[in-house]
Amino acid sequence: MVEEAKGEFEPKIIGFTCNWCTYASADLAGTSRKKYPPNTRIIRLMCSGRLDPMFVLRALLNGADGVFIGGCHPGECHYIKGNFYARRRIAAIRTILKELGMANRVRSEWISASEGDKFASVMKEMAAQIKEMGPNPLRGKVL
Amino acid sequence: MKGVELAIGDLNGVLKGLLEKEVVDCLIIPHSVGNNIAYMLVTDPDKIGGEGIFAPSFSVNAAGLVKGWTIKSKVGLVAKPCEIRAAIELVKLNQIDKESALLISVDCPGAFENQVYADHRDEIGEWIDSAKIEELKSKGVELREACKICSNRLADVGDIAVVRREGEKVVVAALTPMGESALNALGMELEDKDIERKDEKAKIADAAKKNEESLPKIGSIEALEEFLRDCIVCKNCRDVCPVCYCKECFFDQPLGNPVSGDMLNLGVIRGAIGLPTNQLFYHLTRVYHVSATCVGCGACADACPKEIPLTRFYPVITKKVQEMFEYVPGKDVEEPIPFTTYEEEELEDRLR
């Protein structure tokens, strides 16, 4: 936020992570002192299958610069098949957003509880990508 | 396909027969009201006049009329292919009981908005061919945009197809066992009929593609905002949409339709909000909700009081999702809706 005051763009990313894998990987990244940029605000869901694509729309329409979705690797869902359904929903909402030039602001990754490194590097990568893209065109608009 | 060829005048007899032989308890069928075409529910065979079955006029999507009917009485629905497709999607969504619906699709040449049809009924008549469509186009009487970009307008869905043939003839063909037993009950001699019409379908699909490409594109979120600028969020497009079926819509609840204190809270969060609010959120949510099942009938565009050409948004965007899932809504009643199923390995290139 210090940098924002200097006039440099700092992206705001909303992250939806599942309780069992990606949230745990964020925990692991923290306890193992991995460094990654603080741009992502995490919202924990019990499963990526809980992600209603409306959450993604709402985040973007309220000015979030990016949306991250994390879940267990396919086949390793705590609820057996929650992330299979999530994958279809994410693919559909990204296809719609692609037509409107917004798909590259939405990214999902399968990160297991033991992949703290992967979580940190995905966060780094995504923050850099969105920073390069610039702010969400809807940011600050009266909608 | 098993079917029978009839003179067009004999079609009434078939429809009457369905009621007389109690194959169905009622028929929902287009009929003439003055210069216009509207749907009616008939139980008395004598009330069937028949005019209007092929008339190129679109008022509402007939599938929407029987949405949520889960009665056991048997309803026969005589409608355009897009409407029958929507009905089939509603069967999959458990909004229509398939056992109590006899779906009869009728060849469609493309339709006019019903006001346009009423104004030019004398010129258009009960059936229109492509030469006549071109002639009227030069006079400024045009087909609905949804019909111009439709590539599935020949009857090939439902239980029975009514196919238009040269020289005032029709073929009535059974597409499912239910359709076949219905025609058998009328005492018809069924023989093999070819109603596939591959070449004609390819030609229609080509023309539809060209027409779709010539429509103005909505290529960005800012363009969509501009496109929806006049939207008053009346939700007519939702109400007339055959495949929008939630009993209680998100946008009728406090989060989707904030009033008074809720609205003020939103204002505090955002600093300023446009009124009426949620135009973008409403349409983006709706396009996602119908992304697999939209049949592209264009009822939403017809219903819009602000005349926003929603055909350039809903069918165009949902088609991309349907192509991704290789899913054609209404094609097959046994094929599950993409969001209700999955494959273990798929779509990984669509996630990031």
CSV table of C-alpha atoms in Angstrom, one decimal:
chain,number,residue,atom,x,y,z
A,1,MET,CA,0.0,0.0,0.0
A,2,VAL,CA,3.0,2.2,0.5
A,3,GLU,CA,3.8,1.9,-3.1
A,4,GLU,CA,0.2,2.8,-4.1
A,5,ALA,CA,0.7,6.1,-2.3
A,6,LYS,CA,3.7,6.7,-4.6
A,7,GLY,CA,1.4,6.4,-7.6
A,8,GLU,CA,2.5,2.9,-8.6
A,9,PHE,CA,-0.3,0.5,-9.4
A,10,GLU,CA,-0.7,-2.4,-6.9
A,11,PRO,CA,-3.2,-4.9,-8.1
A,12,LYS,CA,-6.0,-6.2,-5.8
A,13,ILE,CA,-6.6,-9.9,-6.3
A,14,ILE,CA,-9.4,-11.9,-4.6
A,15,GLY,CA,-8.4,-15.5,-4.0
A,16,PHE,CA,-10.9,-18.3,-3.5
A,17,THR,CA,-9.2,-21.3,-2.1
A,18,CYS,CA,-10.5,-24.6,-0.9
A,19,ASN,CA,-10.1,-25.5,2.7
A,20,TRP,CA,-8.3,-28.8,2.2
A,21,CYS,CA,-5.6,-28.1,-0.4
A,22,THR,CA,-4.9,-24.6,-1.6
A,23,TYR,CA,-5.7,-22.9,1.7
A,24,ALA,CA,-3.4,-25.4,3.5
A,25,SER,CA,-0.8,-24.7,0.9
A,26,ALA,CA,-1.0,-21.0,1.7
A,27,ASP,CA,-0.6,-21.9,5.4
A,28,LEU,CA,2.5,-24.0,4.5
A,29,ALA,CA,3.9,-21.2,2.4
A,30,GLY,CA,3.5,-18.9,5.5
A,31,THR,CA,5.0,-21.3,8.1
A,32,SER,CA,7.9,-22.1,5.8
A,33,ARG,CA,8.6,-18.4,5.4
A,34,LYS,CA,8.1,-18.3,1.7
A,35,LYS,CA,8.0,-14.7,0.4
A,36,TYR,CA,5.3,-13.7,-2.0
A,37,PRO,CA,3.6,-10.4,-2.8
A,38,PRO,CA,0.6,-9.4,-0.5
A,39,ASN,CA,-1.8,-8.6,-3.3
A,40,THR,CA,-4.1,-11.5,-2.8
A,41,ARG,CA,-6.9,-11.4,-0.3
A,42,ILE,CA,-8.0,-14.9,0.4
A,43,ILE,CA,-11.5,-16.1,1.0
A,44,ARG,CA,-11.7,-19.7,2.2
A,45,LEU,CA,-14.3,-22.0,0.8
A,46,MET,CA,-14.8,-25.6,1.9
A,47,CYS,CA,-14.3,-26.7,-1.7
A,48,SER,CA,-13.7,-25.2,-5.1
A,49,GLY,CA,-17.0,-26.7,-6.0
A,50,ARG,CA,-18.6,-24.1,-3.7
A,51,LEU,CA,-17.4,-21.4,-6.0
A,52,ASP,CA,-20.4,-19.9,-7.7
A,53,PRO,CA,-19.1,-18.1,-10.8
A,54,MET,CA,-21.2,-15.2,-9.6
A,55,PHE,CA,-18.4,-14.7,-7.0
A,56,VAL,CA,-16.0,-14.1,-9.8
A,57,LEU,CA,-18.3,-11.6,-11.5
A,58,ARG,CA,-19.0,-9.8,-8.3
A,59,ALA,CA,-15.4,-9.4,-7.5
A,60,LEU,CA,-14.6,-8.1,-11.0
A,61,LEU,CA,-17.6,-5.7,-11.1
A,62,ASN,CA,-16.6,-4.3,-7.7
A,63,GLY,CA,-13.2,-3.4,-9.0
A,64,ALA,CA,-10.9,-6.4,-8.2
A,65,ASP,CA,-8.1,-6.5,-10.6
A,66,GLY,CA,-7.8,-10.2,-10.6
A,67,VAL,CA,-9.5,-13.4,-9.3
A,68,PHE,CA,-7.6,-16.4,-8.2
A,69,ILE,CA,-9.3,-19.8,-7.7
A,70,GLY,CA,-7.4,-22.6,-6.0
A,71,GLY,CA,-8.5,-26.2,-5.5
A,72,CYS,CA,-7.2,-29.8,-5.0
A,73,HIS,CA,-5.7,-31.5,-7.9
A,74,PRO,CA,-8.4,-33.2,-10.0
A,75,GLY,CA,-9.0,-36.6,-8.6
A,76,GLU,CA,-7.9,-35.6,-5.1
A,77,CYS,CA,-10.9,-33.6,-4.0
A,78,HIS,CA,-11.8,-34.0,-0.4
A,79,TYR,CA,-15.4,-34.3,-1.5
A,80,ILE,CA,-14.4,-36.7,-4.4
A,81,LYS,CA,-15.7,-34.7,-7.3
A,82,GLY,CA,-16.3,-31.1,-6.2
A,83,ASN,CA,-13.4,-29.8,-8.3
A,84,PHE,CA,-14.5,-31.6,-11.4
A,85,TYR,CA,-17.7,-29.6,-11.4
A,86,ALA,CA,-15.8,-26.5,-10.4
A,87,ARG,CA,-13.5,-27.0,-13.5
A,88,ARG,CA,-16.5,-26.9,-15.8
A,89,ARG,CA,-17.9,-23.8,-14.2
A,90,ILE,CA,-14.6,-22.0,-14.3
A,91,ALA,CA,-14.1,-22.9,-17.9
A,92,ALA,CA,-17.5,-21.6,-18.8
A,93,ILE,CA,-17.2,-18.3,-16.9
A,94,ARG,CA,-13.8,-17.7,-18.4
A,95,THR,CA,-15.1,-18.4,-21.9
A,96,ILE,CA,-17.8,-15.7,-21.3
A,97,LEU,CA,-15.2,-13.3,-19.9
A,98,LYS,CA,-12.9,-14.0,-22.8
A,99,GLU,CA,-15.4,-12.6,-25.2
A,100,LEU,CA,-15.3,-9.4,-23.1
A,101,GLY,CA,-11.5,-9.3,-22.8
A,102,MET,CA,-11.5,-10.1,-19.1
A,103,ALA,CA,-10.6,-13.8,-19.0
A,104,ASN,CA,-6.9,-13.2,-18.3
A,105,ARG,CA,-7.8,-11.6,-15.0
A,106,VAL,CA,-9.2,-14.9,-13.8
A,107,ARG,CA,-6.8,-17.8,-13.1
A,108,SER,CA,-7.2,-21.1,-11.4
A,109,GLU,CA,-4.6,-23.6,-10.2
A,110,TRP,CA,-4.7,-26.9,-8.5
A,111,ILE,CA,-2.4,-26.7,-5.5
A,112,SER,CA,-2.2,-29.4,-2.9
A,113,ALA,CA,-1.5,-28.9,0.8
A,114,SER,CA,2.1,-29.9,0.4
A,115,GLU,CA,2.8,-27.4,-2.4
A,116,GLY,CA,3.6,-24.3,-0.4
A,117,ASP,CA,6.3,-23.4,-3.0
A,118,LYS,CA,3.9,-23.7,-5.8
A,119,PHE,CA,1.4,-21.4,-4.0
A,120,ALA,CA,4.1,-18.8,-3.4
A,121,SER,CA,5.3,-18.9,-7.0
A,122,VAL,CA,1.7,-18.7,-8.4
A,123,MET,CA,1.0,-15.7,-6.3
A,124,LYS,CA,4.2,-14.0,-7.5
A,125,GLU,CA,3.5,-14.8,-11.1
A,126,MET,CA,-0.1,-13.7,-11.0
A,127,ALA,CA,0.6,-10.4,-9.2
A,128,ALA,CA,3.2,-9.6,-11.8
A,129,GLN,CA,0.9,-10.5,-14.7
A,130,ILE,CA,-1.9,-8.4,-13.4
A,131,LYS,CA,0.4,-5.5,-12.6
A,132,GLU,CA,1.5,-5.6,-16.3
A,133,MET,CA,-2.1,-5.7,-17.5
A,134,GLY,CA,-2.9,-2.6,-15.5
A,135,PRO,CA,-6.0,-1.9,-13.4
A,136,ASN,CA,-9.4,-3.4,-14.0
A,137,PRO,CA,-11.2,-1.2,-16.5
A,138,LEU,CA,-14.3,-1.2,-14.2
A,139,ARG,CA,-12.3,0.0,-11.2
A,140,GLY,CA,-13.8,3.3,-10.0
A,141,LYS,CA,-16.7,3.2,-12.5
A,142,VAL,CA,-20.2,4.0,-11.4
A,143,LEU,CA,-22.0,0.7,-12.0
B,1,MET,CA,-37.7,-42.0,-39.9
B,2,LYS,CA,-41.2,-43.4,-40.2
B,3,GLY,CA,-43.8,-41.0,-41.4
B,4,VAL,CA,-46.5,-40.2,-43.8
B,5,GLU,CA,-46.9,-37.6,-46.6
B,6,LEU,CA,-50.1,-35.6,-46.6
B,7,ALA,CA,-51.6,-32.7,-48.4
B,8,ILE,CA,-51.2,-29.6,-46.3
B,9,GLY,CA,-55.0,-29.4,-45.8
B,10,ASP,CA,-55.1,-32.8,-44.1
B,11,LEU,CA,-52.8,-31.6,-41.3
B,12,ASN,CA,-55.8,-30.4,-39.4
B,13,GLY,CA,-57.2,-33.9,-39.4
B,14,VAL,CA,-54.0,-35.2,-37.7
B,15,LEU,CA,-54.2,-32.5,-35.0
B,16,LYS,CA,-57.9,-33.1,-34.5
B,17,GLY,CA,-57.2,-36.9,-34.3
B,18,LEU,CA,-54.7,-36.4,-31.5
B,19,LEU,CA,-57.5,-34.9,-29.4
B,20,GLU,CA,-60.3,-37.2,-30.6
B,21,LYS,CA,-58.3,-40.4,-30.0
B,22,GLU,CA,-57.2,-39.0,-26.7
B,23,VAL,CA,-53.5,-39.3,-27.5
B,24,VAL,CA,-53.2,-36.0,-25.8
B,25,ASP,CA,-55.5,-34.2,-23.3
B,26,CYS,CA,-54.8,-30.8,-24.8
B,27,LEU,CA,-52.9,-29.2,-27.6
B,28,ILE,CA,-51.0,-25.9,-27.3
B,29,ILE,CA,-50.9,-24.6,-30.8
B,30,PRO,CA,-50.6,-21.3,-32.7
B,31,HIS,CA,-53.8,-19.8,-34.1
B,32,SER,CA,-54.9,-16.6,-35.7
B,33,VAL,CA,-56.1,-13.7,-33.6
B,34,GLY,CA,-57.2,-11.0,-36.0
B,35,ASN,CA,-54.1,-10.3,-38.0
B,36,ASN,CA,-51.8,-11.8,-35.4
B,37,ILE,CA,-50.7,-15.2,-34.4
B,38,ALA,CA,-50.9,-16.4,-30.8
B,39,TYR,CA,-50.9,-19.6,-28.9
B,40,MET,CA,-54.0,-21.3,-27.6
B,41,LEU,CA,-54.7,-24.3,-25.5
B,42,VAL,CA,-57.3,-26.5,-27.1
B,43,THR,CA,-59.2,-29.5,-25.8
B,44,ASP,CA,-62.1,-29.4,-28.2
B,45,PRO,CA,-61.1,-30.8,-31.6
B,46,ASP,CA,-63.7,-28.6,-33.4
B,47,LYS,CA,-61.8,-25.5,-32.3
B,48,ILE,CA,-58.7,-26.5,-34.4
B,49,GLY,CA,-58.6,-24.2,-37.4
B,50,GLY,CA,-55.0,-25.0,-38.2
B,51,GLU,CA,-54.1,-21.6,-39.6
B,52,GLY,CA,-50.9,-20.3,-38.2
B,53,ILE,CA,-48.9,-23.5,-37.6
B,54,PHE,CA,-46.4,-22.5,-40.3
B,55,ALA,CA,-47.0,-18.7,-40.0
B,56,PRO,CA,-43.6,-17.0,-39.7
B,57,SER,CA,-44.4,-15.0,-36.6
B,58,PHE,CA,-42.8,-15.2,-33.1
B,59,SER,CA,-44.6,-14.0,-30.1
B,60,VAL,CA,-43.4,-15.9,-27.1
B,61,ASN,CA,-41.4,-19.1,-26.7
B,62,ALA,CA,-44.0,-21.8,-26.3
B,63,ALA,CA,-41.7,-23.9,-24.1
B,64,GLY,CA,-42.0,-21.0,-21.5
B,65,LEU,CA,-45.8,-21.4,-21.5
B,66,VAL,CA,-45.5,-25.0,-20.1
B,67,LYS,CA,-42.5,-24.4,-17.9
B,68,GLY,CA,-43.1,-25.9,-14.5
B,69,TRP,CA,-46.1,-27.9,-15.6
B,70,THR,CA,-45.5,-31.2,-14.0
B,71,ILE,CA,-49.0,-32.4,-14.3
B,72,LYS,CA,-49.7,-36.0,-15.5
B,73,SER,CA,-52.3,-34.9,-18.1
B,74,LYS,CA,-50.7,-35.2,-21.5
B,75,VAL,CA,-50.0,-31.9,-23.3
B,76,GLY,CA,-49.2,-31.8,-27.0
B,77,LEU,CA,-47.0,-28.8,-28.0
B,78,VAL,CA,-47.0,-27.8,-31.6
B,79,ALA,CA,-44.2,-25.2,-32.1
B,80,LYS,CA,-41.1,-24.1,-33.9
B,81,PRO,CA,-37.9,-26.1,-33.5
B,82,CYS,CA,-36.3,-23.5,-31.2
B,83,GLU,CA,-39.3,-23.8,-28.9
B,84,ILE,CA,-39.2,-27.6,-28.9
B,85,ARG,CA,-35.5,-27.4,-28.2
B,86,ALA,CA,-36.2,-25.2,-25.2
B,87,ALA,CA,-38.9,-27.7,-24.0
B,88,ILE,CA,-36.3,-30.5,-24.2
B,89,GLU,CA,-33.9,-28.5,-22.1
B,90,LEU,CA,-36.7,-28.0,-19.6
B,91,VAL,CA,-37.3,-31.7,-19.5
B,92,LYS,CA,-33.6,-32.1,-18.5
B,93,LEU,CA,-34.0,-29.4,-15.9
B,94,ASN,CA,-37.0,-31.3,-14.4
B,95,GLN,CA,-39.4,-28.4,-15.3
B,96,ILE,CA,-41.5,-30.6,-17.7
B,97,ASP,CA,-42.4,-34.2,-17.3
B,98,LYS,CA,-41.4,-35.9,-20.6
B,99,GLU,CA,-44.0,-38.6,-20.2
B,100,SER,CA,-46.7,-36.0,-20.2
B,101,ALA,CA,-45.5,-34.0,-23.1
B,102,LEU,CA,-45.8,-34.8,-26.8
B,103,LEU,CA,-43.5,-32.5,-28.6
B,104,ILE,CA,-44.3,-31.7,-32.2
B,105,SER,CA,-41.8,-29.5,-34.1
B,106,VAL,CA,-42.8,-27.7,-37.2
B,107,ASP,CA,-40.5,-26.5,-40.0
B,108,CYS,CA,-39.7,-22.8,-39.6
B,109,PRO,CA,-38.6,-20.5,-42.4
B,110,GLY,CA,-37.4,-17.9,-40.0
B,111,ALA,CA,-39.9,-15.6,-38.3
B,112,PHE,CA,-40.9,-11.9,-38.0
B,113,GLU,CA,-41.6,-10.2,-34.8
B,114,ASN,CA,-45.3,-10.7,-34.3
B,115,GLN,CA,-46.2,-7.0,-34.6
B,116,VAL,CA,-44.3,-6.9,-37.9
B,117,TYR,CA,-46.1,-10.0,-39.1
B,118,ALA,CA,-49.5,-8.5,-38.2
B,119,ASP,CA,-48.7,-5.3,-40.1
B,120,HIS,CA,-47.7,-7.2,-43.2
B,121,ARG,CA,-49.8,-10.3,-43.0
B,122,ASP,CA,-51.3,-9.9,-46.5
B,123,GLU,CA,-47.9,-10.0,-48.1
B,124,ILE,CA,-46.3,-12.6,-45.9
B,125,GLY,CA,-49.2,-15.1,-45.6
B,126,GLU,CA,-49.1,-18.5,-43.9
B,127,TRP,CA,-45.8,-19.6,-45.2
B,128,ILE,CA,-42.8,-17.8,-46.6
B,129,ASP,CA,-40.0,-19.0,-48.9
B,130,SER,CA,-36.5,-17.6,-49.2
B,131,ALA,CA,-37.2,-15.6,-52.4
B,132,LYS,CA,-40.1,-13.8,-50.7
B,133,ILE,CA,-37.9,-13.2,-47.6
B,134,GLU,CA,-35.4,-11.4,-49.8
B,135,GLU,CA,-38.1,-9.4,-51.6
B,136,LEU,CA,-39.6,-8.2,-48.3
B,137,LYS,CA,-36.1,-7.4,-47.0
B,138,SER,CA,-35.6,-4.9,-49.8
B,139,LYS,CA,-38.8,-3.2,-48.6
B,140,GLY,CA,-37.4,-3.0,-45.1
B,141,VAL,CA,-39.5,-5.9,-43.7
B,142,GLU,CA,-36.9,-8.0,-42.0
B,143,LEU,CA,-36.8,-11.3,-40.1
B,144,ARG,CA,-35.9,-11.2,-36.5
B,145,GLU,CA,-32.2,-11.0,-35.8
B,146,ALA,CA,-32.3,-14.3,-33.8
B,147,CYS,CA,-33.8,-16.1,-36.8
B,148,LYS,CA,-31.2,-14.7,-39.2
B,149,ILE,CA,-28.4,-16.3,-37.1
B,150,CYS,CA,-30.4,-19.5,-36.4
B,151,SER,CA,-29.0,-22.7,-38.0
B,152,ASN,CA,-31.4,-25.2,-36.5
B,153,ARG,CA,-34.7,-24.1,-38.0
B,154,LEU,CA,-35.7,-27.3,-39.8
B,155,ALA,CA,-37.9,-29.7,-37.8
B,156,ASP,CA,-35.8,-32.5,-36.4
B,157,VAL,CA,-36.4,-32.5,-32.7
B,158,GLY,CA,-39.2,-33.7,-30.3
B,159,ASP,CA,-41.4,-36.7,-30.8
B,160,ILE,CA,-42.9,-35.8,-34.1
B,161,ALA,CA,-41.6,-33.6,-36.9
B,162,VAL,CA,-43.9,-31.7,-39.4
B,163,VAL,CA,-41.8,-31.2,-42.5
B,164,ARG,CA,-42.7,-28.8,-45.3
B,165,ARG,CA,-42.5,-30.3,-48.9
B,166,GLU,CA,-42.8,-28.9,-52.4
B,167,GLY,CA,-46.3,-28.5,-53.8
B,168,GLU,CA,-48.4,-27.9,-50.6
B,169,LYS,CA,-47.4,-31.2,-49.1
B,170,VAL,CA,-46.2,-32.0,-45.6
B,171,VAL,CA,-44.5,-35.1,-44.1
B,172,VAL,CA,-45.5,-36.0,-40.6
B,173,ALA,CA,-42.7,-38.2,-39.1
B,174,ALA,CA,-42.2,-39.9,-35.8
B,175,LEU,CA,-38.8,-39.3,-34.2
B,176,THR,CA,-39.3,-41.2,-31.0
B,177,PRO,CA,-41.3,-44.3,-29.9
B,178,MET,CA,-43.8,-41.9,-28.2
B,179,GLY,CA,-44.3,-40.1,-31.5
B,180,GLU,CA,-44.7,-43.4,-33.4
B,181,SER,CA,-47.3,-44.7,-31.1
B,182,ALA,CA,-49.1,-41.4,-31.3
B,183,LEU,CA,-49.3,-41.6,-35.1
B,184,ASN,CA,-50.2,-45.3,-34.9
B,185,ALA,CA,-53.1,-44.4,-32.7
B,186,LEU,CA,-54.4,-42.2,-35.5
B,187,GLY,CA,-54.5,-45.3,-37.7
B,188,MET,CA,-51.9,-44.0,-40.1
B,189,GLU,CA,-49.9,-46.2,-42.5
B,190,LEU,CA,-46.3,-45.2,-41.7
B,191,GLU,CA,-43.5,-45.7,-44.2
B,192,ASP,CA,-39.9,-44.8,-44.3
B,193,LYS,CA,-39.4,-41.1,-45.0
B,194,ASP,CA,-36.1,-39.2,-45.4
B,195,ILE,CA,-36.4,-36.0,-43.5
B,196,GLU,CA,-32.6,-35.6,-42.9
B,197,ARG,CA,-32.1,-32.8,-45.5
B,198,LYS,CA,-28.3,-32.5,-44.9
B,199,ASP,CA,-27.6,-30.2,-47.9
B,200,GLU,CA,-30.4,-27.8,-46.9
B,201,LYS,CA,-29.2,-27.7,-43.3
B,202,ALA,CA,-25.6,-27.0,-44.4
B,203,LYS,CA,-26.9,-24.1,-46.6
B,204,ILE,CA,-28.9,-22.6,-43.7
B,205,ALA,CA,-25.9,-23.0,-41.3
B,206,ASP,CA,-23.7,-21.2,-43.8
B,207,ALA,CA,-26.1,-18.3,-44.2
B,208,ALA,CA,-26.6,-18.1,-40.4
B,209,LYS,CA,-22.8,-17.9,-39.9
B,210,LYS,CA,-22.5,-15.1,-42.4
B,211,ASN,CA,-25.3,-13.2,-40.8
B,212,GLU,CA,-23.8,-13.7,-37.3
B,213,GLU,CA,-20.5,-12.4,-38.5
B,214,SER,CA,-22.1,-9.3,-39.9
B,215,LEU,CA,-23.7,-8.4,-36.5
B,216,PRO,CA,-21.9,-5.7,-34.5
B,217,LYS,CA,-19.6,-7.3,-31.9
B,218,ILE,CA,-19.5,-6.6,-28.2
B,219,GLY,CA,-15.7,-7.1,-27.8
B,220,SER,CA,-15.0,-5.7,-24.4
B,221,ILE,CA,-16.5,-5.1,-20.9
B,222,GLU,CA,-16.7,-1.4,-21.6
B,223,ALA,CA,-18.5,-2.1,-24.9
B,224,LEU,CA,-21.0,-4.3,-22.9
B,225,GLU,CA,-21.5,-1.5,-20.4
B,226,GLU,CA,-22.3,0.8,-23.3
B,227,PHE,CA,-24.5,-1.8,-24.9
B,228,LEU,CA,-26.6,-2.2,-21.7
B,229,ARG,CA,-26.6,1.6,-21.0
B,230,ASP,CA,-30.4,1.8,-21.5
B,231,CYS,CA,-31.2,-1.4,-19.5
B,232,ILE,CA,-33.8,-0.6,-16.8
B,233,VAL,CA,-33.3,-4.1,-15.2
B,234,CYS,CA,-37.0,-4.8,-15.6
B,235,LYS,CA,-36.0,-8.5,-16.0
B,236,ASN,CA,-38.5,-9.0,-18.9
B,237,CYS,CA,-35.7,-10.9,-20.7
B,238,ARG,CA,-35.6,-13.3,-17.8
B,239,ASP,CA,-39.3,-13.7,-17.5
B,240,VAL,CA,-39.8,-14.6,-21.2
B,241,CYS,CA,-36.6,-16.8,-21.4
B,242,PRO,CA,-37.8,-20.4,-21.7
B,243,VAL,CA,-34.7,-21.8,-20.0
B,244,CYS,CA,-34.5,-19.3,-17.1
B,245,TYR,CA,-36.4,-21.2,-14.5
B,246,CYS,CA,-35.4,-20.5,-10.9
B,247,LYS,CA,-38.4,-20.3,-8.6
B,248,GLU,CA,-36.8,-17.4,-6.8
B,249,CYS,CA,-34.3,-15.4,-8.9
B,250,PHE,CA,-31.2,-14.0,-7.2
B,251,PHE,CA,-32.1,-10.6,-8.6
B,252,ASP,CA,-35.4,-10.6,-6.8
B,253,GLN,CA,-33.6,-11.1,-3.5
B,254,PRO,CA,-31.9,-8.4,-1.3
B,255,LEU,CA,-28.4,-9.1,-2.5
B,256,GLY,CA,-29.3,-8.9,-6.2
B,257,ASN,CA,-32.0,-6.3,-5.9
B,258,PRO,CA,-30.9,-4.1,-3.0
B,259,VAL,CA,-33.4,-1.4,-1.8
B,260,SER,CA,-33.3,1.3,0.9
B,261,GLY,CA,-30.7,0.5,3.6
B,262,ASP,CA,-29.0,-2.3,1.5
B,263,MET,CA,-28.7,0.1,-1.4
B,264,LEU,CA,-27.2,2.8,0.9
B,265,ASN,CA,-24.7,0.3,2.3
B,266,LEU,CA,-23.6,-0.5,-1.3
B,267,GLY,CA,-23.2,3.2,-1.9
B,268,VAL,CA,-21.0,3.5,1.1
B,269,ILE,CA,-18.8,0.6,-0.1
B,270,ARG,CA,-18.5,1.9,-3.7
B,271,GLY,CA,-18.7,5.6,-3.2
B,272,ALA,CA,-21.3,5.9,-6.0
B,273,ILE,CA,-23.6,3.5,-7.7
B,274,GLY,CA,-25.5,3.8,-10.9
B,275,LEU,CA,-29.3,3.5,-10.7
B,276,PRO,CA,-31.0,1.2,-11.6
B,277,THR,CA,-28.2,-0.8,-10.3
B,278,ASN,CA,-26.7,-4.2,-11.3
B,279,GLN,CA,-27.2,-3.9,-15.0
B,280,LEU,CA,-23.9,-5.6,-15.8
B,281,PHE,CA,-24.0,-8.0,-12.9
B,282,TYR,CA,-27.6,-9.1,-13.9
B,283,HIS,CA,-26.8,-9.8,-17.6
B,284,LEU,CA,-23.5,-11.4,-16.9
B,285,THR,CA,-25.0,-13.7,-14.3
B,286,ARG,CA,-27.9,-14.5,-16.6
B,287,VAL,CA,-25.7,-15.2,-19.6
B,288,TYR,CA,-23.7,-17.7,-17.4
B,289,HIS,CA,-26.9,-19.3,-16.1
B,290,VAL,CA,-28.2,-20.0,-19.6
B,291,SER,CA,-24.8,-20.6,-21.1
B,292,ALA,CA,-25.4,-24.3,-21.7
B,293,THR,CA,-29.1,-24.2,-22.4
B,294,CYS,CA,-29.8,-21.0,-24.4
B,295,VAL,CA,-31.5,-22.1,-27.7
B,296,GLY,CA,-31.1,-18.7,-29.3
B,297,CYS,CA,-34.8,-18.1,-29.8
B,298,GLY,CA,-34.4,-14.3,-29.3
B,299,ALA,CA,-37.4,-14.0,-27.0
B,300,CYS,CA,-35.3,-11.8,-24.7
B,301,ALA,CA,-34.7,-9.3,-27.5
B,302,ASP,CA,-38.4,-9.2,-28.5
B,303,ALA,CA,-39.4,-8.6,-24.9
B,304,CYS,CA,-36.9,-5.8,-24.1
B,305,PRO,CA,-38.9,-2.6,-23.6
B,306,LYS,CA,-35.8,-0.5,-24.4
B,307,GLU,CA,-35.2,-2.4,-27.6
B,308,ILE,CA,-31.7,-3.5,-26.7
B,309,PRO,CA,-30.8,-6.1,-29.4
B,310,LEU,CA,-30.0,-8.8,-26.8
B,311,THR,CA,-29.7,-11.3,-29.7
B,312,ARG,CA,-26.2,-9.9,-30.2
B,313,PHE,CA,-25.3,-10.8,-26.6
B,314,TYR,CA,-27.1,-14.0,-25.3
B,315,PRO,CA,-27.0,-16.4,-28.2
B,316,VAL,CA,-23.6,-15.2,-29.5
B,317,ILE,CA,-21.8,-15.6,-26.1
B,318,THR,CA,-23.6,-18.8,-25.0
B,319,LYS,CA,-22.6,-20.4,-28.3
B,320,LYS,CA,-19.0,-20.2,-27.3
B,321,VAL,CA,-19.6,-22.1,-24.1
B,322,GLN,CA,-21.8,-24.6,-26.0
B,323,GLU,CA,-19.0,-25.1,-28.5
B,324,MET,CA,-16.5,-25.7,-25.7
B,325,PHE,CA,-18.7,-28.5,-24.3
B,326,GLU,CA,-19.6,-29.7,-27.8
B,327,TYR,CA,-23.2,-29.4,-26.6
B,328,VAL,CA,-26.2,-28.5,-28.7
B,329,PRO,CA,-29.2,-27.6,-26.4
B,330,GLY,CA,-32.3,-29.5,-27.2
B,331,LYS,CA,-30.7,-31.9,-29.6
B,332,ASP,CA,-31.0,-35.0,-27.4
B,333,VAL,CA,-33.2,-35.5,-24.4
B,334,GLU,CA,-30.8,-38.1,-23.0
B,335,GLU,CA,-27.7,-36.0,-23.2
B,336,PRO,CA,-26.9,-34.4,-19.8
B,337,ILE,CA,-26.5,-30.7,-19.4
B,338,PRO,CA,-22.7,-30.0,-19.3
B,339,PHE,CA,-22.8,-28.6,-15.7
B,340,THR,CA,-24.4,-31.7,-14.3
B,341,THR,CA,-21.6,-34.0,-15.5
B,342,TYR,CA,-17.8,-34.0,-16.0
B,343,GLU,CA,-14.9,-36.0,-17.4
B,344,GLU,CA,-11.9,-36.7,-15.4
B,345,GLU,CA,-9.5,-35.2,-17.9
B,346,GLU,CA,-10.6,-32.2,-19.7
B,347,LEU,CA,-10.5,-28.4,-20.1
B,348,GLU,CA,-7.1,-27.9,-18.4
B,349,ASP,CA,-6.2,-25.3,-21.1
B,350,ARG,CA,-9.2,-23.2,-20.2
B,351,LEU,CA,-8.4,-22.5,-16.6
B,352,ARG,CA,-5.5,-20.0,-16.7
